[in-house]
Amino acid sequence: MFEKVLIANRGEIACRIAHVLRAHGVASVAVYSEADAEAPHVAAADEAVCIGPPPVSQSYLDQARIIEVALATGAQAVHPGYGLLSENADFARAVAAAGLVFIGPTPDVIDAMGDKVRARQTAAAAGVPVVPGSDGPVTDDDAAAALAEAMGYPVLVKAAAGGGGIGMQQVTKPAKLARALQSCRDRGASSFGNDAVYLEKYIEQPRHIEVQILFDHHGHGVHLFERECTLQRRHQKVIEEAPSPFVARTPGLREGLTAAAMNAARAIGYRNAGTVEFIVSPDGAFYFIEMNTRLQVEHTVSEAITGVDLIGWQLRIAAGEPLTLAQADLAIDGAAIECRLYAEDPDRKFIPQPGPLGAFEAPDLPGVRVDAGVAAHQTVTPYYDPMIAKLIVHGPDRAATIARTREALSAWTIETLTTNRGFLHEVLGTPEVAAADFHTGWLEKYAKGR
Ligand code: ADP
Ligand code: ADP
Ligand code: MG
């Protein structure tokens, strides 16, 4: 095992990684921007080094500076968390070139899956069903129009390098296609430095269901069942759960999804933790949409139902240890729900609400875990993602878990800052959530209609 690991991230995930490192007897190094001097992730690590001004381009995305700090502090490995540099193959290469271990898959795999067009081709070649769409990037607008016509509207234009719900546009009629192509190209170029776009058939009223996988360096891998992430706004997950209630009531679906995910992972020689994402249509047909070659925000619900410490395994796998979990030993225990707490105002179009936080105290209830990136009496700055904490609740079954989550949301002390807490509580009280009768557009519509 490593003796010291640098955490190239901030917020709740950096805190969580620091705690896991401590539990494994590994020393931790945090990096932080000038805006984060008081942030909990700084206190959570054994050492912390300021790496620059608040903008991420001058701090958390400064690859050279982060590697310099890793070398100077004697760290042997770098954990990238999620977002930021976690899916940056150049960073993974630079880390390795500096003689350090990047905790994640190989740079080539990150590249292969980071380009969503290549990822589609790889998945299809492995026999995994992909959403009907363009074979490669769309460069010619007339060809795109012909393909959209052949597939039938609505279609989805997607940036090949997109992520976090950015660079994606639904098109309902031919007259709007050219503009959508251009706008996704622009967005891809400005947000991800890549203007390639592709087309997919827009699957109507679908669910987003994904499979967590874990592979070691010796060819052994397991899946940790599925997560349902259908409750989204702007293509971004808000509430996630495991197992998926839709999978649970659809015969054969779990077997199909998990086998497809394992095939996709094996086809590329995947290592470490990853997630294969699928769109599932109401008739139970499923289609690969992308693979995230990193830990995901919602990995916590899989940990809750399986009792597996995913970050602990990420470390052990990266250190070369064999994965000793066998598929037959893994089972689903009850149900788990994660709510993303955002500093935002649900009554004013969810605009971010940075500002001072007063009292902030996690509810002390059984089966409740809070992963927070902020602490009481600190200020939430406008520089980073407005997600400030996650509430993870585990219960014996789905109904009990929903009830417990609502109770925990009410009991959570969050003073002065405006958040989506009340919105989460309200959503979890709807008959649609109780019956798991929703699709990826449902929450958005619900939010607009309230
Ligand atoms: P996840 O399921 O991990 O959230 P996504 O593909 O939805 O995966 O998001 C990709 C990454 O973008 C995430 O790792 C997350 O850290 C980051 N992200 C999420 N929300 C935002 C946001 N509002 N702005 C910028 N980055 C974000
Ligand atoms: P990102 O990289 O931003 O996470 P994804 O390709 O994973 O992008 O898609 C994000 C979300 O967009 C999905 O969870 C789903 O809600 C929606 N989506 C993506 N592809 C399709 C599709 N072909 N049909 C319908 N909805 C889709
Ligand atoms: Mg995705």
Coordinates of C-alpha atoms and ligand atoms in Angstrom, one line a residue:
M1 CA 0.0 0.0 0.0
F2 CA 1.1 3.6 -0.6
E3 CA 2.5 5.6 2.3
K4 CA 1.3 9.0 1.1
V5 CA -1.3 10.0 -1.4
L6 CA -2.1 13.5 -2.8
I7 CA -5.8 14.4 -3.3
A8 CA -6.2 16.5 -6.4
N9 CA -9.7 17.7 -5.6
R10 CA -11.8 19.7 -3.2
G11 CA -15.2 19.6 -1.4
E12 CA -16.9 16.5 -0.1
I13 CA -15.0 14.1 -2.2
A14 CA -11.6 15.3 -1.1
C15 CA -12.8 15.0 2.5
R16 CA -14.0 11.5 1.9
I17 CA -10.8 10.4 0.2
A18 CA -8.8 11.8 3.2
H19 CA -10.9 9.8 5.6
V20 CA -10.5 6.6 3.6
L21 CA -6.7 7.2 3.4
R22 CA -6.5 7.6 7.2
A23 CA -8.5 4.4 7.7
H24 CA -5.9 2.6 5.6
G25 CA -3.0 4.1 7.5
V26 CA -2.0 6.2 4.5
A27 CA -0.9 9.8 4.9
S28 CA -2.8 12.4 2.9
V29 CA -1.8 15.7 1.1
A30 CA -4.6 18.1 0.2
V31 CA -4.2 20.9 -2.3
Y32 CA -6.3 24.0 -2.1
S33 CA -7.0 27.4 -3.7
E34 CA -6.8 30.7 -1.9
A35 CA -10.6 30.6 -1.7
D36 CA -10.5 27.3 0.1
A37 CA -8.0 28.0 2.9
E38 CA -10.6 27.3 5.5
A39 CA -12.3 24.5 3.6
P40 CA -12.9 21.2 5.4
H41 CA -10.8 19.2 3.0
V42 CA -7.7 21.2 4.1
A43 CA -8.3 20.2 7.7
A44 CA -9.2 16.6 6.8
A45 CA -5.8 15.8 5.3
D46 CA -2.5 15.4 7.1
E47 CA -0.8 18.1 5.1
A48 CA -2.2 20.8 2.8
V49 CA -0.5 23.0 0.2
C50 CA -2.0 26.2 -1.4
I51 CA -1.7 25.9 -5.2
G52 CA -3.0 29.2 -6.4
P53 CA -5.9 31.7 -6.8
P54 CA -9.6 30.7 -6.8
P55 CA -10.3 30.1 -10.5
V56 CA -9.9 26.4 -11.2
S57 CA -7.7 27.1 -14.2
Q58 CA -5.1 28.6 -11.8
S59 CA -5.5 26.1 -9.1
Y60 CA -7.3 22.7 -9.2
L61 CA -6.7 22.4 -13.0
D62 CA -3.0 23.4 -12.8
Q63 CA -1.5 20.0 -13.6
A64 CA 2.2 21.0 -13.3
R65 CA 1.7 22.7 -10.0
I66 CA -0.2 19.7 -8.5
I67 CA 2.4 17.2 -9.7
E68 CA 5.1 19.5 -8.3
V69 CA 3.4 19.4 -4.9
A70 CA 3.0 15.6 -5.0
L71 CA 6.8 15.3 -5.6
A72 CA 7.7 17.9 -3.0
T73 CA 5.6 16.3 -0.3
G74 CA 6.8 12.7 -1.1
A75 CA 3.4 11.4 -2.2
Q76 CA 3.5 8.2 -4.3
A77 CA 0.1 8.4 -5.9
V78 CA -2.6 10.9 -6.9
H79 CA -6.3 10.4 -6.4
P80 CA -8.2 12.7 -8.8
G81 CA -11.7 12.4 -7.3
Y82 CA -14.3 13.4 -9.8
G83 CA -14.8 16.3 -12.1
L84 CA -11.7 18.5 -12.4
L85 CA -8.7 16.4 -13.7
S86 CA -10.3 13.0 -13.1
E87 CA -11.0 12.2 -16.8
N88 CA -8.0 14.1 -18.2
A89 CA -5.7 11.5 -19.9
D90 CA -2.9 14.1 -20.3
F91 CA -2.9 14.5 -16.5
A92 CA -2.8 10.8 -15.9
R93 CA 0.1 10.6 -18.3
A94 CA 1.9 13.4 -16.6
V95 CA 1.4 11.8 -13.2
A96 CA 2.9 8.6 -14.5
A97 CA 5.8 10.4 -16.2
A98 CA 6.6 12.0 -12.9
G99 CA 7.0 8.5 -11.4
L100 CA 3.7 8.6 -9.5
V101 CA 0.6 6.4 -9.6
F102 CA -2.6 7.8 -11.0
I103 CA -5.5 6.2 -9.1
G104 CA -7.7 5.2 -12.0
P105 CA -7.6 3.5 -15.3
T106 CA -4.8 3.9 -17.9
P107 CA -4.5 7.1 -19.9
D108 CA -5.4 5.2 -23.1
V109 CA -8.6 3.9 -21.6
I110 CA -9.5 7.4 -20.3
D111 CA -9.0 8.7 -23.9
A112 CA -11.0 5.9 -25.5
M113 CA -14.0 6.5 -23.2
G114 CA -13.6 10.3 -22.9
D115 CA -14.4 10.7 -26.5
K116 CA -18.0 9.6 -26.5
V117 CA -18.0 8.8 -30.2
R118 CA -15.1 6.4 -29.7
A119 CA -16.8 5.0 -26.6
R120 CA -20.0 4.2 -28.6
Q121 CA -17.9 2.4 -31.3
T122 CA -16.0 0.4 -28.6
A123 CA -19.2 -0.6 -26.8
A124 CA -20.9 -1.6 -30.1
A125 CA -17.8 -3.7 -31.1
A126 CA -18.1 -5.4 -27.7
G127 CA -21.7 -6.4 -28.5
V128 CA -23.2 -3.8 -26.2
P129 CA -26.3 -2.1 -27.5
V130 CA -25.8 1.6 -28.2
V131 CA -28.4 4.3 -28.9
P132 CA -29.1 4.4 -32.6
G133 CA -27.1 7.4 -34.0
S134 CA -24.2 8.5 -36.1
D135 CA -21.3 6.1 -36.6
G136 CA -18.8 8.8 -36.0
P137 CA -18.7 12.5 -35.5
V138 CA -21.0 14.6 -37.6
T139 CA -19.1 17.0 -39.8
D140 CA -21.6 17.6 -42.6
D141 CA -24.9 19.2 -41.7
D142 CA -26.7 17.8 -44.7
A143 CA -25.6 14.2 -43.8
A144 CA -26.8 14.9 -40.3
A145 CA -30.2 16.1 -41.5
A146 CA -30.5 12.9 -43.6
L147 CA -29.6 10.7 -40.7
A148 CA -32.0 12.5 -38.3
E149 CA -34.7 12.1 -40.9
A150 CA -34.0 8.4 -41.2
M151 CA -34.0 7.9 -37.4
G152 CA -37.0 10.1 -36.9
Y153 CA -37.2 13.1 -34.6
P154 CA -36.6 13.9 -31.8
V155 CA -32.9 13.5 -31.9
L156 CA -30.1 14.6 -29.5
V157 CA -27.0 16.5 -30.6
K158 CA -24.1 15.7 -28.2
A159 CA -20.6 17.1 -27.9
A160 CA -18.2 14.2 -28.2
A161 CA -16.2 15.5 -25.2
G162 CA -19.2 16.6 -23.2
G163 CA -19.9 15.9 -19.5
G164 CA -21.9 17.1 -16.6
G165 CA -25.0 17.5 -18.9
I166 CA -23.2 20.2 -20.8
G167 CA -23.0 20.3 -24.7
M168 CA -26.2 18.4 -25.3
Q169 CA -29.4 19.6 -27.2
Q170 CA -32.6 17.9 -28.0
V171 CA -34.0 18.7 -31.5
T172 CA -37.7 18.1 -32.2
K173 CA -37.9 19.2 -35.8
P174 CA -35.6 19.5 -38.9
A175 CA -35.7 23.3 -39.0
K176 CA -33.9 23.4 -35.6
L177 CA -31.1 20.9 -36.4
A178 CA -28.5 23.2 -38.0
R179 CA -28.6 25.6 -35.1
A180 CA -28.3 22.8 -32.5
L181 CA -25.3 21.4 -34.3
Q182 CA -23.6 24.8 -34.2
S183 CA -24.5 25.5 -30.6
C184 CA -23.2 22.1 -29.4
R185 CA -20.0 22.6 -31.4
D186 CA -19.5 26.0 -29.8
R187 CA -20.2 24.6 -26.4
G188 CA -17.9 21.6 -26.9
A189 CA -15.1 24.0 -28.0
S190 CA -15.5 26.5 -25.2
S191 CA -16.1 24.0 -22.3
F192 CA -14.0 21.0 -23.4
G193 CA -11.7 22.3 -26.1
N194 CA -13.2 19.9 -28.7
D195 CA -15.9 20.9 -31.2
A196 CA -16.8 17.4 -32.4
V197 CA -20.5 16.5 -32.1
Y198 CA -22.5 13.4 -32.9
L199 CA -26.2 12.5 -33.2
E200 CA -28.3 10.1 -31.2
K201 CA -31.9 9.1 -31.4
Y202 CA -33.7 10.8 -28.4
I203 CA -35.1 8.0 -26.4
E204 CA -38.5 9.2 -25.1
Q205 CA -39.4 9.1 -21.4
P206 CA -36.3 7.0 -20.5
R207 CA -34.6 6.2 -17.3
H208 CA -30.9 6.6 -16.6
I209 CA -29.6 3.4 -15.1
E210 CA -25.9 2.8 -14.6
V211 CA -23.7 -0.1 -13.5
Q212 CA -20.7 0.3 -11.1
I213 CA -17.8 -1.9 -11.9
L214 CA -14.4 -2.6 -10.2
F215 CA -11.5 -4.3 -11.9
D216 CA -8.0 -5.0 -10.6
H217 CA -4.7 -5.2 -12.6
H218 CA -4.9 -9.0 -12.8
G219 CA -7.9 -9.3 -15.0
H220 CA -10.4 -9.9 -12.2
G221 CA -13.5 -7.7 -12.0
V222 CA -16.9 -7.5 -10.4
H223 CA -20.0 -5.3 -10.8
L224 CA -21.8 -3.7 -7.8
F225 CA -25.2 -3.8 -9.4
E226 CA -27.0 -0.8 -10.7
R227 CA -28.0 2.7 -9.7
E228 CA -31.0 4.6 -10.8
C229 CA -30.2 8.2 -11.6
T230 CA -33.4 9.2 -13.4
L231 CA -34.3 12.2 -11.2
Q232 CA -32.4 14.9 -13.1
R233 CA -32.5 18.6 -13.9
R234 CA -30.8 19.8 -17.0
H235 CA -29.4 16.3 -17.6
Q236 CA -27.8 16.4 -14.2
K237 CA -28.5 14.0 -11.4
V238 CA -30.2 15.3 -8.3
I239 CA -31.4 12.2 -6.4
E240 CA -30.0 8.7 -7.0
E241 CA -30.8 5.4 -5.6
A242 CA -29.7 1.7 -5.5
P243 CA -31.0 -0.7 -6.5
S244 CA -33.2 0.6 -9.3
P245 CA -36.9 0.1 -8.6
F246 CA -37.4 -0.3 -12.4
V247 CA -34.8 -2.9 -12.7
A248 CA -36.2 -4.7 -9.7
R249 CA -39.6 -5.0 -11.4
T250 CA -38.4 -5.8 -14.9
P251 CA -37.4 -9.5 -15.4
G252 CA -34.0 -10.1 -16.9
L253 CA -33.0 -6.4 -16.9
R254 CA -30.4 -6.6 -14.2
E255 CA -28.7 -9.6 -15.8
G256 CA -28.7 -7.8 -19.2
L257 CA -27.3 -4.5 -17.9
T258 CA -24.6 -5.9 -15.7
A259 CA -23.5 -8.4 -18.4
A260 CA -23.3 -5.5 -20.9
A261 CA -21.3 -3.3 -18.5
M262 CA -18.8 -6.1 -17.8
N263 CA -18.4 -6.8 -21.5
A264 CA -17.7 -3.2 -22.2
A265 CA -15.2 -3.0 -19.4
R266 CA -13.4 -6.2 -20.5
A267 CA -13.3 -5.1 -24.1
I268 CA -11.1 -2.2 -23.2
G269 CA -9.0 -3.8 -20.4
Y270 CA -10.6 -1.6 -17.8
R271 CA -8.9 -1.2 -14.4
N272 CA -10.0 0.4 -11.2
A273 CA -13.5 1.8 -10.5
G274 CA -15.7 2.9 -13.3
T275 CA -19.3 3.3 -14.4
V276 CA -21.1 2.3 -17.5
E277 CA -24.2 4.5 -18.1
F278 CA -27.3 3.3 -20.0
I279 CA -30.5 4.9 -21.2
V280 CA -33.4 2.5 -20.6
S281 CA -36.7 2.9 -22.5
P282 CA -40.0 2.2 -20.9
D283 CA -40.2 -1.1 -22.6
G284 CA -37.0 -2.2 -20.9
A285 CA -34.7 -1.9 -23.9
F286 CA -31.4 -0.5 -22.8
Y287 CA -28.7 1.4 -24.6
F288 CA -25.1 2.3 -23.7
I289 CA -24.6 6.1 -23.6
E290 CA -21.1 6.5 -22.0
M291 CA -18.6 5.3 -19.6
N292 CA -17.2 7.4 -16.8
T293 CA -13.7 6.3 -16.1
R294 CA -13.6 7.6 -12.5
L295 CA -15.5 7.5 -9.2
Q296 CA -18.9 9.0 -9.5
V297 CA -20.7 11.4 -7.2
E298 CA -23.4 8.8 -6.5
H299 CA -21.0 5.9 -5.8
T300 CA -22.2 6.1 -2.2
V301 CA -25.5 4.4 -2.7
S302 CA -23.7 1.3 -4.2
E303 CA -21.4 1.3 -1.1
A304 CA -24.5 1.4 1.1
I305 CA -26.3 -1.6 -0.4
T306 CA -23.2 -3.8 -0.9
G307 CA -21.1 -2.8 2.1
V308 CA -18.1 -2.3 -0.2
D309 CA -15.7 0.6 0.3
L310 CA -15.1 1.7 -3.3
I311 CA -12.4 4.3 -2.5
G312 CA -10.6 1.8 -0.3
W313 CA -10.6 -0.7 -3.3
Q314 CA -9.5 2.1 -5.6
L315 CA -6.4 2.5 -3.5
R316 CA -5.7 -1.2 -3.1
I317 CA -6.1 -1.8 -6.8
A318 CA -3.9 1.1 -7.8
A319 CA -1.2 -0.3 -5.4
G320 CA -1.4 -3.6 -7.4
E321 CA -3.3 -5.7 -4.9
P322 CA -5.7 -8.3 -6.2
L323 CA -9.4 -7.7 -5.9
T324 CA -10.5 -10.3 -3.5
L325 CA -14.3 -9.7 -3.9
A326 CA -16.1 -12.4 -5.8
Q327 CA -19.3 -11.7 -7.7
A328 CA -21.1 -14.5 -5.9
D329 CA -20.3 -12.9 -2.5
L330 CA -21.9 -9.6 -3.5
A331 CA -25.5 -9.1 -2.7
I332 CA -28.0 -6.2 -2.4
D333 CA -28.9 -5.3 1.2
G334 CA -32.0 -3.1 1.4
A335 CA -32.2 0.3 -0.5
A336 CA -30.1 3.5 -0.5
I337 CA -30.9 7.0 -1.6
E338 CA -28.5 9.9 -2.2
C339 CA -29.7 13.6 -2.3
R340 CA -27.3 16.3 -3.7
L341 CA -27.6 19.4 -1.5
Y342 CA -27.0 22.5 -3.6
A343 CA -26.6 26.1 -2.5
E344 CA -29.3 27.2 -5.0
D345 CA -32.7 28.7 -4.9
P346 CA -35.4 26.3 -6.2
D347 CA -37.9 29.2 -6.2
R348 CA -35.8 31.4 -8.4
K349 CA -34.9 29.0 -11.3
F350 CA -32.3 27.2 -9.1
I351 CA -29.8 30.0 -9.4
P352 CA -26.7 29.3 -7.3
Q353 CA -26.7 31.0 -3.9
P354 CA -23.2 31.3 -2.5
G355 CA -23.0 33.0 0.8
P356 CA -22.3 32.6 4.5
L357 CA -23.3 29.4 6.2
G358 CA -24.5 29.5 9.8
A359 CA -25.1 26.4 11.9
F360 CA -24.6 23.2 9.9
E361 CA -25.2 19.9 11.6
A362 CA -25.8 16.5 10.2
P363 CA -28.9 14.6 11.4
D364 CA -28.0 11.9 13.9
L365 CA -30.3 9.2 12.7
P366 CA -29.6 5.5 12.0
G367 CA -28.5 4.6 8.5
V368 CA -27.8 8.3 7.6
R369 CA -24.4 9.5 6.3
V370 CA -23.6 13.1 5.3
D371 CA -20.6 13.7 3.1
A372 CA -20.1 17.5 3.3
G373 CA -17.6 19.8 1.6
V374 CA -18.4 22.8 3.8
A375 CA -18.5 23.3 7.6
A376 CA -20.5 25.5 9.9
H377 CA -19.8 29.2 9.8
Q378 CA -17.9 29.1 6.6
T379 CA -18.7 30.9 3.4
V380 CA -19.7 29.1 0.2
T381 CA -17.9 30.9 -2.6
P382 CA -19.1 31.3 -6.1
Y383 CA -16.0 29.8 -7.7
Y384 CA -17.0 26.1 -7.7
D385 CA -19.9 23.7 -8.1
P386 CA -22.8 24.7 -5.9
M387 CA -23.2 21.1 -4.6
I388 CA -22.0 21.4 -1.0
A389 CA -23.0 18.1 0.5
K390 CA -24.6 14.7 -0.1
L391 CA -27.1 13.0 2.2
I392 CA -26.9 9.2 1.9
V393 CA -29.6 7.1 3.6
H394 CA -29.7 3.3 3.8
G395 CA -32.8 1.4 4.9
P396 CA -34.3 -2.1 4.8
D397 CA -36.5 -1.3 1.8
R398 CA -37.2 1.5 -0.6
A399 CA -40.3 2.9 1.2
A400 CA -38.6 3.0 4.6
T401 CA -35.5 4.6 3.0
I402 CA -37.6 7.4 1.4
A403 CA -39.3 8.0 4.7
R404 CA -36.0 8.1 6.5
T405 CA -34.5 10.4 3.9
R406 CA -37.3 12.9 4.3
E407 CA -36.9 12.7 8.1
A408 CA -33.1 13.3 7.8
L409 CA -33.7 16.3 5.4
S410 CA -36.0 17.9 8.0
A411 CA -33.7 17.2 10.9
W412 CA -30.6 18.6 9.1
T413 CA -29.5 21.9 10.6
I414 CA -28.6 24.2 7.7
E415 CA -28.8 27.9 8.7
T416 CA -28.8 31.1 6.7
L417 CA -27.7 29.6 3.3
T418 CA -30.4 29.1 0.7
T419 CA -30.4 25.5 -0.5
N420 CA -32.6 22.9 -2.3
R421 CA -33.2 21.0 0.9
G422 CA -37.0 21.8 1.0
F423 CA -37.3 20.9 -2.7
L424 CA -35.6 17.5 -2.1
H425 CA -38.0 16.9 0.8
E426 CA -41.0 17.8 -1.4
V427 CA -39.9 15.7 -4.4
L428 CA -39.4 12.6 -2.2
G429 CA -43.0 13.0 -0.9
T430 CA -44.6 12.8 -4.3
P431 CA -46.7 9.8 -5.4
E432 CA -44.5 9.5 -8.6
V433 CA -41.4 9.0 -6.4
A434 CA -43.2 6.6 -4.1
A435 CA -44.3 4.5 -7.1
A436 CA -40.9 5.0 -8.9
D437 CA -43.1 6.2 -11.8
F438 CA -40.8 8.8 -13.5
H439 CA -38.5 9.4 -16.4
T440 CA -35.5 11.7 -16.9
G441 CA -37.7 14.7 -17.9
W442 CA -40.1 14.3 -15.0
L443 CA -38.2 16.3 -12.3
E444 CA -37.6 19.2 -14.6
K445 CA -41.3 19.4 -15.4
Y446 CA -42.3 19.0 -11.7
A447 CA -39.9 21.8 -10.8
K448 CA -41.5 24.1 -13.4
G449 CA -45.0 23.3 -12.4
R450 CA -44.7 23.9 -8.6
Ligands
ADP1 P1 -21.7 12.3 -12.0 O1 -22.6 11.2 -12.1 O2 -20.4 11.8 -11.4 O3 -22.2 13.6 -11.6 P2 -21.7 13.5 -14.6 O4 -21.3 12.9 -15.9 O5 -23.1 13.9 -14.4 O6 -21.3 12.4 -13.5 O7 -20.8 14.8 -14.3 C1 -19.5 14.8 -14.7 C2 -18.6 15.6 -13.7 O8 -18.9 17.0 -13.8 C3 -18.9 15.2 -12.3 O9 -17.8 14.4 -11.9 C4 -19.0 16.4 -11.5 O10 -18.0 16.6 -10.6 C5 -18.9 17.5 -12.5 N1 -20.0 18.4 -12.3 C6 -21.2 18.1 -11.8 N2 -22.0 19.2 -11.8 C7 -21.3 20.2 -12.3 C8 -21.5 21.6 -12.6 N3 -22.7 22.1 -12.2 N4 -20.6 22.3 -13.1 C9 -19.4 21.8 -13.4 N5 -19.1 20.5 -13.2 C10 -20.0 19.7 -12.7
ADP2 P1 -22.9 13.5 -19.7 O1 -21.6 13.1 -20.2 O2 -23.1 15.0 -19.7 O3 -23.2 12.8 -18.4 P2 -24.7 11.5 -21.0 O4 -24.4 11.1 -22.3 O5 -24.3 10.6 -19.9 O6 -23.9 12.9 -20.8 O7 -26.2 12.0 -20.8 C1 -26.7 12.7 -19.7 C2 -28.2 12.6 -19.6 O8 -28.8 13.1 -20.8 C3 -28.7 11.2 -19.4 O9 -28.7 10.8 -18.1 C4 -30.1 11.4 -20.0 O10 -31.0 12.0 -19.1 C5 -29.9 12.3 -21.2 N1 -29.7 11.5 -22.4 C6 -28.5 11.2 -22.9 N2 -28.6 10.5 -24.1 C7 -29.9 10.4 -24.3 C8 -30.7 9.8 -25.4 N3 -30.1 9.3 -26.4 N4 -32.0 9.9 -25.3 C9 -32.6 10.5 -24.2 N5 -31.9 11.1 -23.2 C10 -30.6 11.0 -23.2
MG3 MG -23.2 10.8 -18.1

